[in-house]
Coordinates of N, CA and C in Angstrom, one line a residue:
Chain J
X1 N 151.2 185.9 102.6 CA 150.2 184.9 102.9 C 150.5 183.6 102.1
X2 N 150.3 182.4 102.7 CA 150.4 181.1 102.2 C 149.5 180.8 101.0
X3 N 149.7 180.3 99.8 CA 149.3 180.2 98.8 C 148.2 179.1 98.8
X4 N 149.1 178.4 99.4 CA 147.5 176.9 100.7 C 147.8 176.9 101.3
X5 N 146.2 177.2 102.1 CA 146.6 177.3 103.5 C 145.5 176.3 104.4
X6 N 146.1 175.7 105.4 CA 145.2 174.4 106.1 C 144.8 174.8 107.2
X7 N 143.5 174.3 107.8 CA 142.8 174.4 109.0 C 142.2 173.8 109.7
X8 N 142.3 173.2 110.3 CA 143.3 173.5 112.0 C 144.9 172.8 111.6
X9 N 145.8 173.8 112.3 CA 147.0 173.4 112.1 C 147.0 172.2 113.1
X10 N 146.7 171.9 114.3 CA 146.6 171.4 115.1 C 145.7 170.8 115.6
X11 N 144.9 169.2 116.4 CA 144.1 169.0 116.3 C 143.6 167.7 117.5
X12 N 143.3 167.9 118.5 CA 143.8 166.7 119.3 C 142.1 166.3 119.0
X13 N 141.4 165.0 119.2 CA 140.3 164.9 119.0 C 140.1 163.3 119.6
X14 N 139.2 162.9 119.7 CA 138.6 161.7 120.4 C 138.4 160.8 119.6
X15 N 138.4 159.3 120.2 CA 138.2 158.1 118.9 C 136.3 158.6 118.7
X16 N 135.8 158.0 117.2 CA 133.9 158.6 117.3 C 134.1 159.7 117.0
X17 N 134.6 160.7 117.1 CA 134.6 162.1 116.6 C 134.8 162.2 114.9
X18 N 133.7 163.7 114.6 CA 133.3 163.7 113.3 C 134.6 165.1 112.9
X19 N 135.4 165.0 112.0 CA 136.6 166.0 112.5 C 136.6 166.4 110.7
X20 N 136.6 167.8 110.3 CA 136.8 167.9 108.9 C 138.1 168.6 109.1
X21 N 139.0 168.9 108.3 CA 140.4 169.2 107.7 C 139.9 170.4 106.5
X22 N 140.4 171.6 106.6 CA 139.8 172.6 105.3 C 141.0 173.0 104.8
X23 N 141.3 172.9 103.7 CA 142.3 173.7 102.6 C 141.7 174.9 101.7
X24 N 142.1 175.5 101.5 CA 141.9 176.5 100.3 C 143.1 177.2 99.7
X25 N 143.0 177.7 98.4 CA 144.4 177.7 97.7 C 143.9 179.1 96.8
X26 N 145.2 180.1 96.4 CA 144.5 181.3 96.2 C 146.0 181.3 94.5
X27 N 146.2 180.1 94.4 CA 147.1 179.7 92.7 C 146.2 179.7 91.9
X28 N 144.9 179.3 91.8 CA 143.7 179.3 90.4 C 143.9 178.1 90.1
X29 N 144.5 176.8 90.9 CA 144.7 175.8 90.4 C 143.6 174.9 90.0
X30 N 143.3 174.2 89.3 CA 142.1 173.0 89.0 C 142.1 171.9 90.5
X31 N 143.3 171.2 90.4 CA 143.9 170.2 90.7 C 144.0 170.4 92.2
X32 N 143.4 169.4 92.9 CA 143.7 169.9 94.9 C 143.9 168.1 94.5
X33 N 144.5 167.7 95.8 CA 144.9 166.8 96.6 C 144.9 166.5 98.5
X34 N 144.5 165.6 98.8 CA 145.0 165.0 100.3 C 146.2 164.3 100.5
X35 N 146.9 164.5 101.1 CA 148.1 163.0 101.4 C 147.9 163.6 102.9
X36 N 148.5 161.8 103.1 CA 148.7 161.7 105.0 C 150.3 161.6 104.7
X37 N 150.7 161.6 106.1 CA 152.2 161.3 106.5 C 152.5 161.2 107.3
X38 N 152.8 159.4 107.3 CA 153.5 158.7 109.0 C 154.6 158.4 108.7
X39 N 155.3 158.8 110.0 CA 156.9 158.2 110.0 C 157.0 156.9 109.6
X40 N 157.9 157.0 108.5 CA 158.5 155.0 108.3 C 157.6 155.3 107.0
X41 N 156.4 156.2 106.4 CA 155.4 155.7 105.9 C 155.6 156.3 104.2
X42 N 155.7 157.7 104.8 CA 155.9 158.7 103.6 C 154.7 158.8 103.0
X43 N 154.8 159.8 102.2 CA 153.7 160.6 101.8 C 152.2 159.3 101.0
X44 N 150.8 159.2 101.4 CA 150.2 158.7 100.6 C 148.9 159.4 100.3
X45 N 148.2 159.3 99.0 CA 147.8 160.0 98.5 C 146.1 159.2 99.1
X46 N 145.0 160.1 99.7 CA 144.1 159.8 100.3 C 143.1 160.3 99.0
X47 N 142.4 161.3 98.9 CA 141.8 161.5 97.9 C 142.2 162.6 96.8
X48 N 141.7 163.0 95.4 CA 142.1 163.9 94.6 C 141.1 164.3 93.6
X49 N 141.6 165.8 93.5 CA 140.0 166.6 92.3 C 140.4 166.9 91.3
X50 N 140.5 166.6 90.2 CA 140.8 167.5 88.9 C 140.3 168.6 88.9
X51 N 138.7 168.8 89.0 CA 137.9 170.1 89.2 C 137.0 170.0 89.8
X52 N 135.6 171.1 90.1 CA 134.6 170.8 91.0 C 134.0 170.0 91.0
X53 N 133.5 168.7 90.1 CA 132.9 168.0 89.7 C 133.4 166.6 89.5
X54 N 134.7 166.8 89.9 CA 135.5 165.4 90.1 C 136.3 165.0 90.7
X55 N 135.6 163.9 91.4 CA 136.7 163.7 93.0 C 137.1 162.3 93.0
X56 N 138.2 161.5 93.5 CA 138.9 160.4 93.0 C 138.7 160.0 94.3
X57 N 139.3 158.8 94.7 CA 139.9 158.2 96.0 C 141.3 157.8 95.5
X58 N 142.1 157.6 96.4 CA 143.1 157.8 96.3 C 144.0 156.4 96.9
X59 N 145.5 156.1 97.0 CA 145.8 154.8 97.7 C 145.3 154.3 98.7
X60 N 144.5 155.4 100.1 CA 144.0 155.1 101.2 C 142.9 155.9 101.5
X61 N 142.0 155.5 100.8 CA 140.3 156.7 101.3 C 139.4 155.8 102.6
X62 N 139.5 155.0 102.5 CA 138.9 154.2 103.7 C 138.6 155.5 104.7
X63 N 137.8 155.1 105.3 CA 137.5 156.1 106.5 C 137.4 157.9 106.3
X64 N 138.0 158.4 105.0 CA 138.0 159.4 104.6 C 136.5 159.8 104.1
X65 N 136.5 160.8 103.9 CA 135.6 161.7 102.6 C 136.0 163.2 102.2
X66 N 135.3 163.2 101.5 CA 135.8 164.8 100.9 C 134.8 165.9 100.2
X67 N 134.8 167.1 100.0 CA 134.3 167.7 99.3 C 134.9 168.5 98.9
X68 N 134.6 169.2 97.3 CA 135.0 170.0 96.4 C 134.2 171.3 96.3
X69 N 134.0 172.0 97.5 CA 132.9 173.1 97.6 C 133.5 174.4 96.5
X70 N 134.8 174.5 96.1 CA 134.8 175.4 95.1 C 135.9 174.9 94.5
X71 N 136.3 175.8 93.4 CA 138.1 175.4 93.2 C 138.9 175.8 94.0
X72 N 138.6 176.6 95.1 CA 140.0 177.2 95.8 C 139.2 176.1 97.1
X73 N 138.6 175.5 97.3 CA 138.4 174.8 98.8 C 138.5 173.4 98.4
X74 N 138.5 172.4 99.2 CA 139.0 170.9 99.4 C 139.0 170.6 100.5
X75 N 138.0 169.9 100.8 CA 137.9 169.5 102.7 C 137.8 168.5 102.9
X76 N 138.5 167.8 104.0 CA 138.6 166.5 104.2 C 137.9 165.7 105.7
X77 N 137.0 165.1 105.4 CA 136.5 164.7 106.5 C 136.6 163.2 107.0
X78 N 136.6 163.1 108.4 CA 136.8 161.8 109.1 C 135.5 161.9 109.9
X79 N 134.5 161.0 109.2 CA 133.2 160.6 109.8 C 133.4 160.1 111.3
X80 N 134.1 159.3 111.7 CA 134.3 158.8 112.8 C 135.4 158.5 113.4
X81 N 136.7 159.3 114.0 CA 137.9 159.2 113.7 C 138.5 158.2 114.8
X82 N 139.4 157.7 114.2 CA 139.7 156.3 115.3 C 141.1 156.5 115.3
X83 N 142.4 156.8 116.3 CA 143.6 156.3 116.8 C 144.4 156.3 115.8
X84 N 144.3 155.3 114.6 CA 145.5 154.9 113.4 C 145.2 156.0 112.2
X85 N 144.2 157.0 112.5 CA 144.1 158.4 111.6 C 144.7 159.5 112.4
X86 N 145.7 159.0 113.7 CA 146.9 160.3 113.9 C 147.8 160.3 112.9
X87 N 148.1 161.7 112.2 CA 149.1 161.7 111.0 C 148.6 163.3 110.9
X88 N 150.3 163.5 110.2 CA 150.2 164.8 109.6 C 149.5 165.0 107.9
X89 N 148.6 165.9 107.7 CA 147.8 165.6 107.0 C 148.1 166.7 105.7
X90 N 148.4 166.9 104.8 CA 148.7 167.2 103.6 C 147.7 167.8 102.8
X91 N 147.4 169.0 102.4 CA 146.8 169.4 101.3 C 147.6 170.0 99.8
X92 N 147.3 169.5 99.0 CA 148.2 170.0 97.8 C 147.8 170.6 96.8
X93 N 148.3 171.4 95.2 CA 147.5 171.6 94.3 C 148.9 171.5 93.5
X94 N 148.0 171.5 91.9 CA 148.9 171.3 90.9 C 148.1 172.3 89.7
X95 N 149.0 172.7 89.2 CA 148.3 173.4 87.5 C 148.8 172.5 86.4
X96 N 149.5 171.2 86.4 CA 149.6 170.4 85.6 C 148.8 169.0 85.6
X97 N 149.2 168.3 84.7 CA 148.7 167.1 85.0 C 149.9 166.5 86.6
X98 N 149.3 165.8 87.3 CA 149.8 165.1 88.4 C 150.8 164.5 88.4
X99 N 151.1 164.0 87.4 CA 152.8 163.7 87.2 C 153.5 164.1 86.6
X100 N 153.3 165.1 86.0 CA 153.9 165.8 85.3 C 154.6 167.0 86.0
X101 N 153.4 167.9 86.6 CA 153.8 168.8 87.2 C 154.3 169.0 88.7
X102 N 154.8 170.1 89.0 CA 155.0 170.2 90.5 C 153.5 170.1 91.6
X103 N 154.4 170.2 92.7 CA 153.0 169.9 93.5 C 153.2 171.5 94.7
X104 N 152.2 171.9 95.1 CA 152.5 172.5 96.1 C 151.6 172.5 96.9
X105 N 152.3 171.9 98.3 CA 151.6 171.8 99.8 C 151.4 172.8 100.9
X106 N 150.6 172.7 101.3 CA 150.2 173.3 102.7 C 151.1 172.8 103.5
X107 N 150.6 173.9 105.0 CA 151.7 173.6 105.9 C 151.6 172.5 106.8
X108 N 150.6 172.1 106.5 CA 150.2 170.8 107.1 C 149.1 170.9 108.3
X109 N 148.2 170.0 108.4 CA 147.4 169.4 109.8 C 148.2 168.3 110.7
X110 N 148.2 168.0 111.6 CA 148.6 167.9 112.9 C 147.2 167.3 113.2
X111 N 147.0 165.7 112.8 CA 145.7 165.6 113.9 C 145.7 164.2 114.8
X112 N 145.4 164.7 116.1 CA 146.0 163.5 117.3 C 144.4 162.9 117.3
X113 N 144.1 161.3 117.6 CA 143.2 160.9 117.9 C 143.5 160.1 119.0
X114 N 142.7 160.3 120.2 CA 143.2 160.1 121.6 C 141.7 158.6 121.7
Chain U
X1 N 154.0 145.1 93.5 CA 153.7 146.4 93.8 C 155.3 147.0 93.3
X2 N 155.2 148.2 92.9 CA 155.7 149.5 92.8 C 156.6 149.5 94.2
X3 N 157.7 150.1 94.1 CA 158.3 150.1 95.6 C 159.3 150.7 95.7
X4 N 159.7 152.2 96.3 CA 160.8 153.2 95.9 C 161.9 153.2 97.2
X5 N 163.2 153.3 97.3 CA 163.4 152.7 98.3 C 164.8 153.8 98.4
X6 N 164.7 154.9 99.1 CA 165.5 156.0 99.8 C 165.9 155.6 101.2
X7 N 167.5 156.1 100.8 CA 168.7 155.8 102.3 C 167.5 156.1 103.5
X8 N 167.3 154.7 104.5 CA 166.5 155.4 105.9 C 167.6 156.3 106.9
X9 N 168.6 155.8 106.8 CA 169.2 156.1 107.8 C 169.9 158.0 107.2
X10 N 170.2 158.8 108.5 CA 170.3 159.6 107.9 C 171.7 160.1 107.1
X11 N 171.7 160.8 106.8 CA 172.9 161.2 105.8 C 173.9 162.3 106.4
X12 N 175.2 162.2 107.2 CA 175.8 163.2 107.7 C 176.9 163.9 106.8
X13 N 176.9 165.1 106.1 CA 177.8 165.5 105.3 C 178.5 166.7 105.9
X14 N 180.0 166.7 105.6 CA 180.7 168.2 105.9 C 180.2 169.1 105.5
X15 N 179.9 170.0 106.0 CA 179.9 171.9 104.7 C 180.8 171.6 103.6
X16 N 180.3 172.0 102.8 CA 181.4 172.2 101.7 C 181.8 170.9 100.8
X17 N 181.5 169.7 100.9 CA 181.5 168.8 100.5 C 179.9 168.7 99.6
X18 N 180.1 167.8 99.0 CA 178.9 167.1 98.0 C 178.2 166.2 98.6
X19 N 176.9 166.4 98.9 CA 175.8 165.2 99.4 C 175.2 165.0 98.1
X20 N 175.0 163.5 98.2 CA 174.7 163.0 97.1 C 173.6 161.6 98.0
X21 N 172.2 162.2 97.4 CA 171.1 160.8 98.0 C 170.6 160.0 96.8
X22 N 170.3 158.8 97.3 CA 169.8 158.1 96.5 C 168.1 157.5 96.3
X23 N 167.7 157.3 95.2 CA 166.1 156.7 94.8 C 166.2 156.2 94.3
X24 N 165.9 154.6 94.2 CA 166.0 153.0 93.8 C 164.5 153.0 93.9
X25 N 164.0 152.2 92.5 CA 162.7 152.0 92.4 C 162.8 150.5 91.9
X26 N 161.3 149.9 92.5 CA 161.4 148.6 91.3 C 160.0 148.6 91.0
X27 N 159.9 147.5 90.4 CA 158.6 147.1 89.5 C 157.6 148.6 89.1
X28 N 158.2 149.4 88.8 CA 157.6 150.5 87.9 C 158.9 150.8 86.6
X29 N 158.1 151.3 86.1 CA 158.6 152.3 84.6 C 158.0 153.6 84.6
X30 N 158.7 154.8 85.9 CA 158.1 155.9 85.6 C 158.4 157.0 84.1
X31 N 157.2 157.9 83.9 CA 157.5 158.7 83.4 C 158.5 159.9 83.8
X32 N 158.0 160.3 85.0 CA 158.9 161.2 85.9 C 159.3 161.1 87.1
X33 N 160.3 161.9 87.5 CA 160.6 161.8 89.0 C 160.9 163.3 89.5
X34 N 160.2 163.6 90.7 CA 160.3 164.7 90.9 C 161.0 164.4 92.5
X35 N 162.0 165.8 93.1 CA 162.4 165.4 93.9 C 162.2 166.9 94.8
X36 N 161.8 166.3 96.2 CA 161.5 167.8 97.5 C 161.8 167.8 98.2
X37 N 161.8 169.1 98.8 CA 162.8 169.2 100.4 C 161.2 169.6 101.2
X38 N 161.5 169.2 102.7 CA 160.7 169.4 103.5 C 161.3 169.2 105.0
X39 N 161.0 170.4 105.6 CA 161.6 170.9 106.9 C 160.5 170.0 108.0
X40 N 161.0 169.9 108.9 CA 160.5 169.6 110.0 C 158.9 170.7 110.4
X41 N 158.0 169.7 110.4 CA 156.8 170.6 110.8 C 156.4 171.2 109.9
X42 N 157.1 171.5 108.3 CA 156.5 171.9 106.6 C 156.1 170.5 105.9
X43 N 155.2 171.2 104.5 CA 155.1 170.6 103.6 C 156.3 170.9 102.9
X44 N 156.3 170.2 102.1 CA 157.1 169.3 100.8 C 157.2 170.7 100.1
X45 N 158.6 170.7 99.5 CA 158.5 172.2 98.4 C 159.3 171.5 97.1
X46 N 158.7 171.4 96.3 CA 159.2 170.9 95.0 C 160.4 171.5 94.4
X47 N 161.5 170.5 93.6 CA 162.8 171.1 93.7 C 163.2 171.0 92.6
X48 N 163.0 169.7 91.8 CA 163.4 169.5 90.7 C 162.2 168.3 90.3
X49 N 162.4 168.2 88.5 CA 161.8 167.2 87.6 C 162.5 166.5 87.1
X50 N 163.0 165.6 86.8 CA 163.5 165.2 85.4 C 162.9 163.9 84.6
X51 N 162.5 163.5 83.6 CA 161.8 163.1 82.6 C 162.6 161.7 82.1
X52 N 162.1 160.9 82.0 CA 162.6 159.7 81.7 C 164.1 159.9 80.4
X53 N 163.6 160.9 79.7 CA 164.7 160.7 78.3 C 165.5 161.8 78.4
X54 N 165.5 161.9 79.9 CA 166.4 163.3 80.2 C 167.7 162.5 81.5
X55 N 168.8 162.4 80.7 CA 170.0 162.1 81.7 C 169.7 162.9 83.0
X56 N 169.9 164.4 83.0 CA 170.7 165.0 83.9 C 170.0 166.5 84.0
X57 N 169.4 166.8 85.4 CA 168.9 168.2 85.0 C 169.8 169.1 86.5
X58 N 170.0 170.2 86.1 CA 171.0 171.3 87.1 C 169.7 172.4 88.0
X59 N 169.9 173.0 88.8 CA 169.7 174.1 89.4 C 170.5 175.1 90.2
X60 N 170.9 175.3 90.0 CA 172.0 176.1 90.7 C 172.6 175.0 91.6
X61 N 173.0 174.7 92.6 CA 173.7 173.8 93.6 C 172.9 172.4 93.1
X62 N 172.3 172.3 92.6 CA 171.4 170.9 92.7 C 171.5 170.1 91.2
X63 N 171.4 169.1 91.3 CA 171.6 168.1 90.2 C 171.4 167.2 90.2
X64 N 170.3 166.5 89.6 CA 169.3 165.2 89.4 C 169.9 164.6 88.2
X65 N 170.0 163.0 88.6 CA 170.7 162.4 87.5 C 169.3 161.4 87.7
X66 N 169.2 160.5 86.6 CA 167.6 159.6 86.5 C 168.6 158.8 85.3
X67 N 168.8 157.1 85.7 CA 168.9 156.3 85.0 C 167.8 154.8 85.0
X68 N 167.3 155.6 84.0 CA 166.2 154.2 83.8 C 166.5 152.7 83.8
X69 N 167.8 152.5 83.4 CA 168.2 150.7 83.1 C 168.4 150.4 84.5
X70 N 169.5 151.4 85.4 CA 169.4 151.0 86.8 C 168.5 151.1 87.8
X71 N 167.3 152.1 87.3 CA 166.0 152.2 88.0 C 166.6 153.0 89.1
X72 N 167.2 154.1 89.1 CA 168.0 155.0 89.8 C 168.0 156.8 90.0
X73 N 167.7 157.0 90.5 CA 167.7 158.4 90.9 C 168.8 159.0 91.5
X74 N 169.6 159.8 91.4 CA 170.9 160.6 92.2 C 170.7 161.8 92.5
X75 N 170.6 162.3 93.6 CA 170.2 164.3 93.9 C 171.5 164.3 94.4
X76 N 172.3 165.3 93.7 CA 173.3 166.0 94.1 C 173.5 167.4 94.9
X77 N 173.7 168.1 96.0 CA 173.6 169.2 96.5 C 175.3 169.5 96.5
X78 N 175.8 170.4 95.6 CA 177.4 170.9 96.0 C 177.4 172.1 96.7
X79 N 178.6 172.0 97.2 CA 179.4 173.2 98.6 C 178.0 173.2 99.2
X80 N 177.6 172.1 100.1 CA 176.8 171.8 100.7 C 177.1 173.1 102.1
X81 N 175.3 173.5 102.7 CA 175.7 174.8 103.6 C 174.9 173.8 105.1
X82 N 175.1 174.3 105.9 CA 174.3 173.9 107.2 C 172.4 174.0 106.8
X83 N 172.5 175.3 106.1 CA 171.1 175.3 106.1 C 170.2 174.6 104.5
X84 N 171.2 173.8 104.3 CA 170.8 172.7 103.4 C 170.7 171.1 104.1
X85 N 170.2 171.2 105.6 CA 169.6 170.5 106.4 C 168.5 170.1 106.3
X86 N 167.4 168.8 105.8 CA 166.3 169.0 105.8 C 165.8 167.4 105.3
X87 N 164.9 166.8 105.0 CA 164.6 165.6 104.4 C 164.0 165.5 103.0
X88 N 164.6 165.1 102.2 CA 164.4 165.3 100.8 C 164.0 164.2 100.2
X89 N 162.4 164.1 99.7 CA 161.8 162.7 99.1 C 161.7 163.2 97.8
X90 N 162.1 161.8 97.4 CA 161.8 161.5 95.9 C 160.8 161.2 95.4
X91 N 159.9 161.3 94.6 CA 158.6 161.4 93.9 C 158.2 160.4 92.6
X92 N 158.0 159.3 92.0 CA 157.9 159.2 90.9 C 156.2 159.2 90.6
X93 N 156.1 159.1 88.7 CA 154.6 159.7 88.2 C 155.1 159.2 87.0
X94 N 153.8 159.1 86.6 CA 153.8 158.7 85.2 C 152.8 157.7 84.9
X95 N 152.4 157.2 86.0 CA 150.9 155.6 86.2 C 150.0 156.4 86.3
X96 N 148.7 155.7 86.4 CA 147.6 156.3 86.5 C 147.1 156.3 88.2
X97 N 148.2 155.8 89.0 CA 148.1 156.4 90.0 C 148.8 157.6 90.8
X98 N 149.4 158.6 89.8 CA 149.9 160.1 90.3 C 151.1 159.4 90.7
X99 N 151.4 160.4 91.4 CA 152.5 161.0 92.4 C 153.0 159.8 93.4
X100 N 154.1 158.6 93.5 CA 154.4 158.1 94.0 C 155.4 158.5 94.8
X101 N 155.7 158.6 96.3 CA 156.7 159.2 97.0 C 157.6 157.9 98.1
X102 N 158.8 158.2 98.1 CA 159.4 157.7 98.7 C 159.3 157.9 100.2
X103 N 159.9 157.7 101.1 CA 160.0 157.8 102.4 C 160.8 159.5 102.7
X104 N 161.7 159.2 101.7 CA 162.4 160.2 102.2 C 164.3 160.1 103.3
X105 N 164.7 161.2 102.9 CA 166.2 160.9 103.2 C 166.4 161.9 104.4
X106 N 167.1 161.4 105.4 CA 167.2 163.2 106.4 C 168.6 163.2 106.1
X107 N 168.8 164.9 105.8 CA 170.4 165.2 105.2 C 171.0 166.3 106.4
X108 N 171.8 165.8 107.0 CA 172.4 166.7 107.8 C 173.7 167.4 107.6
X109 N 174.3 168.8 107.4 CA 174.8 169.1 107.1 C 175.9 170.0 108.4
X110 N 176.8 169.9 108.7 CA 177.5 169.9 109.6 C 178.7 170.8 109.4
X111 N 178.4 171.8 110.7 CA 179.5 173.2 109.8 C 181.4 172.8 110.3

C-alpha cells in the first residue's frame, strides 16, 4: 500500500463546482504539503502544514483552501473551480524541516475543469 | 525573483554512456538542492541531497555535483540503462519559502 495515498485519482468536473482533493499518509509524518503541476510550469507549492494546528499558504493559494483534519489527512479544496485549476495535483509529506529533508508524494490527482 | 533553469528540451543518451543534466539557478543562495525522478503519470521520488558545503555526493550510479560560485547543479547517471528513462527535477531550499523546483529534464535512454 502507498504510503500517500490521493483521492480521486481522476477528476473531470465543471467551471462553479465545489471539488475537494483528500490525501492521507500512514509515515507519522508532521509535515503534509499541496503542489500543482503544469506543463512548462513545474512543480508549485499551493498550501502547507507543519502540524494540526498550522496551515500556511503557499506560492499560489488563491482559489484554494485546505484543512488539517488529523496528521495523517490534508484536504484540498476548490470552493468554485474554474478551467486554469486543470493540473495534476500533488500531495506530499516530510519528517524534516522542508528543505532540508526529502519529500515524499502521492500518486497524484488528475483534475479536468470543463 | 529566484529562477532555476533545467535543459527544456529533452535529453537523448546511448545505454551505457553517462547522462549528465543540468540546474542553473539565479538570484538565490540556496541551502540545499535536492534532485527527483518522476515517471509519467507518478509523483516525484526523491533521489539525492547535497548541501551547500558539500562538492559532491554518490549513490550507486548517481552523482550530484553542487557548485555554488557557478550557481550550478550537475546529476550524473553512469552505464546509463533504458529503464533510467524518466524526467528528473531539481529542487532547491534553504529560504523561507521551502522547496523550490525546477521544471524538470526528460532523459531518454536508448538501447
Amino acid at each position: 500500500d502507498a504510503d500517500v495515498t490521493q483521492t480521486p485519482r481522476n477528476r473531470i468536473t465543471k467551471t462553479g463546482k465545489r471539488i475537494m482533493l483528500e490525501c492521507s499518509q500512514t509515515k507519522g509524518h508532521d509535515r503534509m504539503y499541496w503542489y500543482r503541476q503544469d506543463p512548462g510550469l513545474g512543480l508549485r507549492l499551493i498550501y502547507y502544514s507543519f502540524d494540526v494546528k498550522d496551515i500556511n499558504k503557499g506560492e499560489i493559494s488563491d482559489g484554494y483552501s485546505v484543512s488539517r483534519q488529523a496528521q495523517a489527512k490534508f484536504s484540498l479544496s476548490l470552493e468554485s473551480a474554474i478551467p486554469n485549476q486543470t493540473a495534476l495535483y500533488f500531495c506530499a509529506t516530510s519528517r524534516e524541516e522542508w528543505n532540508t529533508g526529502e519529500l515524499f508524494f502521492g500518486e497524484g490527482s488528475r483534475l479536468t475543469v470543463l | 525573483s529566484q529562477k532555476i533553469e533545467q535543459n527544456s528540451e529533452a535529453l537523448n543518451i546511448q545505454e551505457g554512456k553517462t547522462a549528465t543534466l543540468t540546474c542553473n539557478y539565479t538570484n538565490y543562495s540556496p541551502a540545499y538542492l535536492q534532485w527527483y525522478r518522476q515517471d509519467p503519470g507518478r509523483g516525484p521520488v526523491f533521489l539525492l541531497l547535497i548541501r551547500e558545503n558539500e562538492k559532491e555526493k554518490r549513490k550507486e550510479r548517481l552523482k550530484v555535483t553542487f557548485d555554488t560560485t557557478l550557481k550550478q547543479s550537475l546529476f550524473h547517471i553512469t552505464a546509463s540503462q533504458p529503464a533510467d528513462s524518466a524526467t528528473y527535477l531539481c529542487a532547491l531550499g534553504g529560504g523561507a519559502d521551502g522547496l523550490t523546483f525546477g521544471k524538470g529534464t526528460h532523459l531518454i535512454i536508448q538501447p
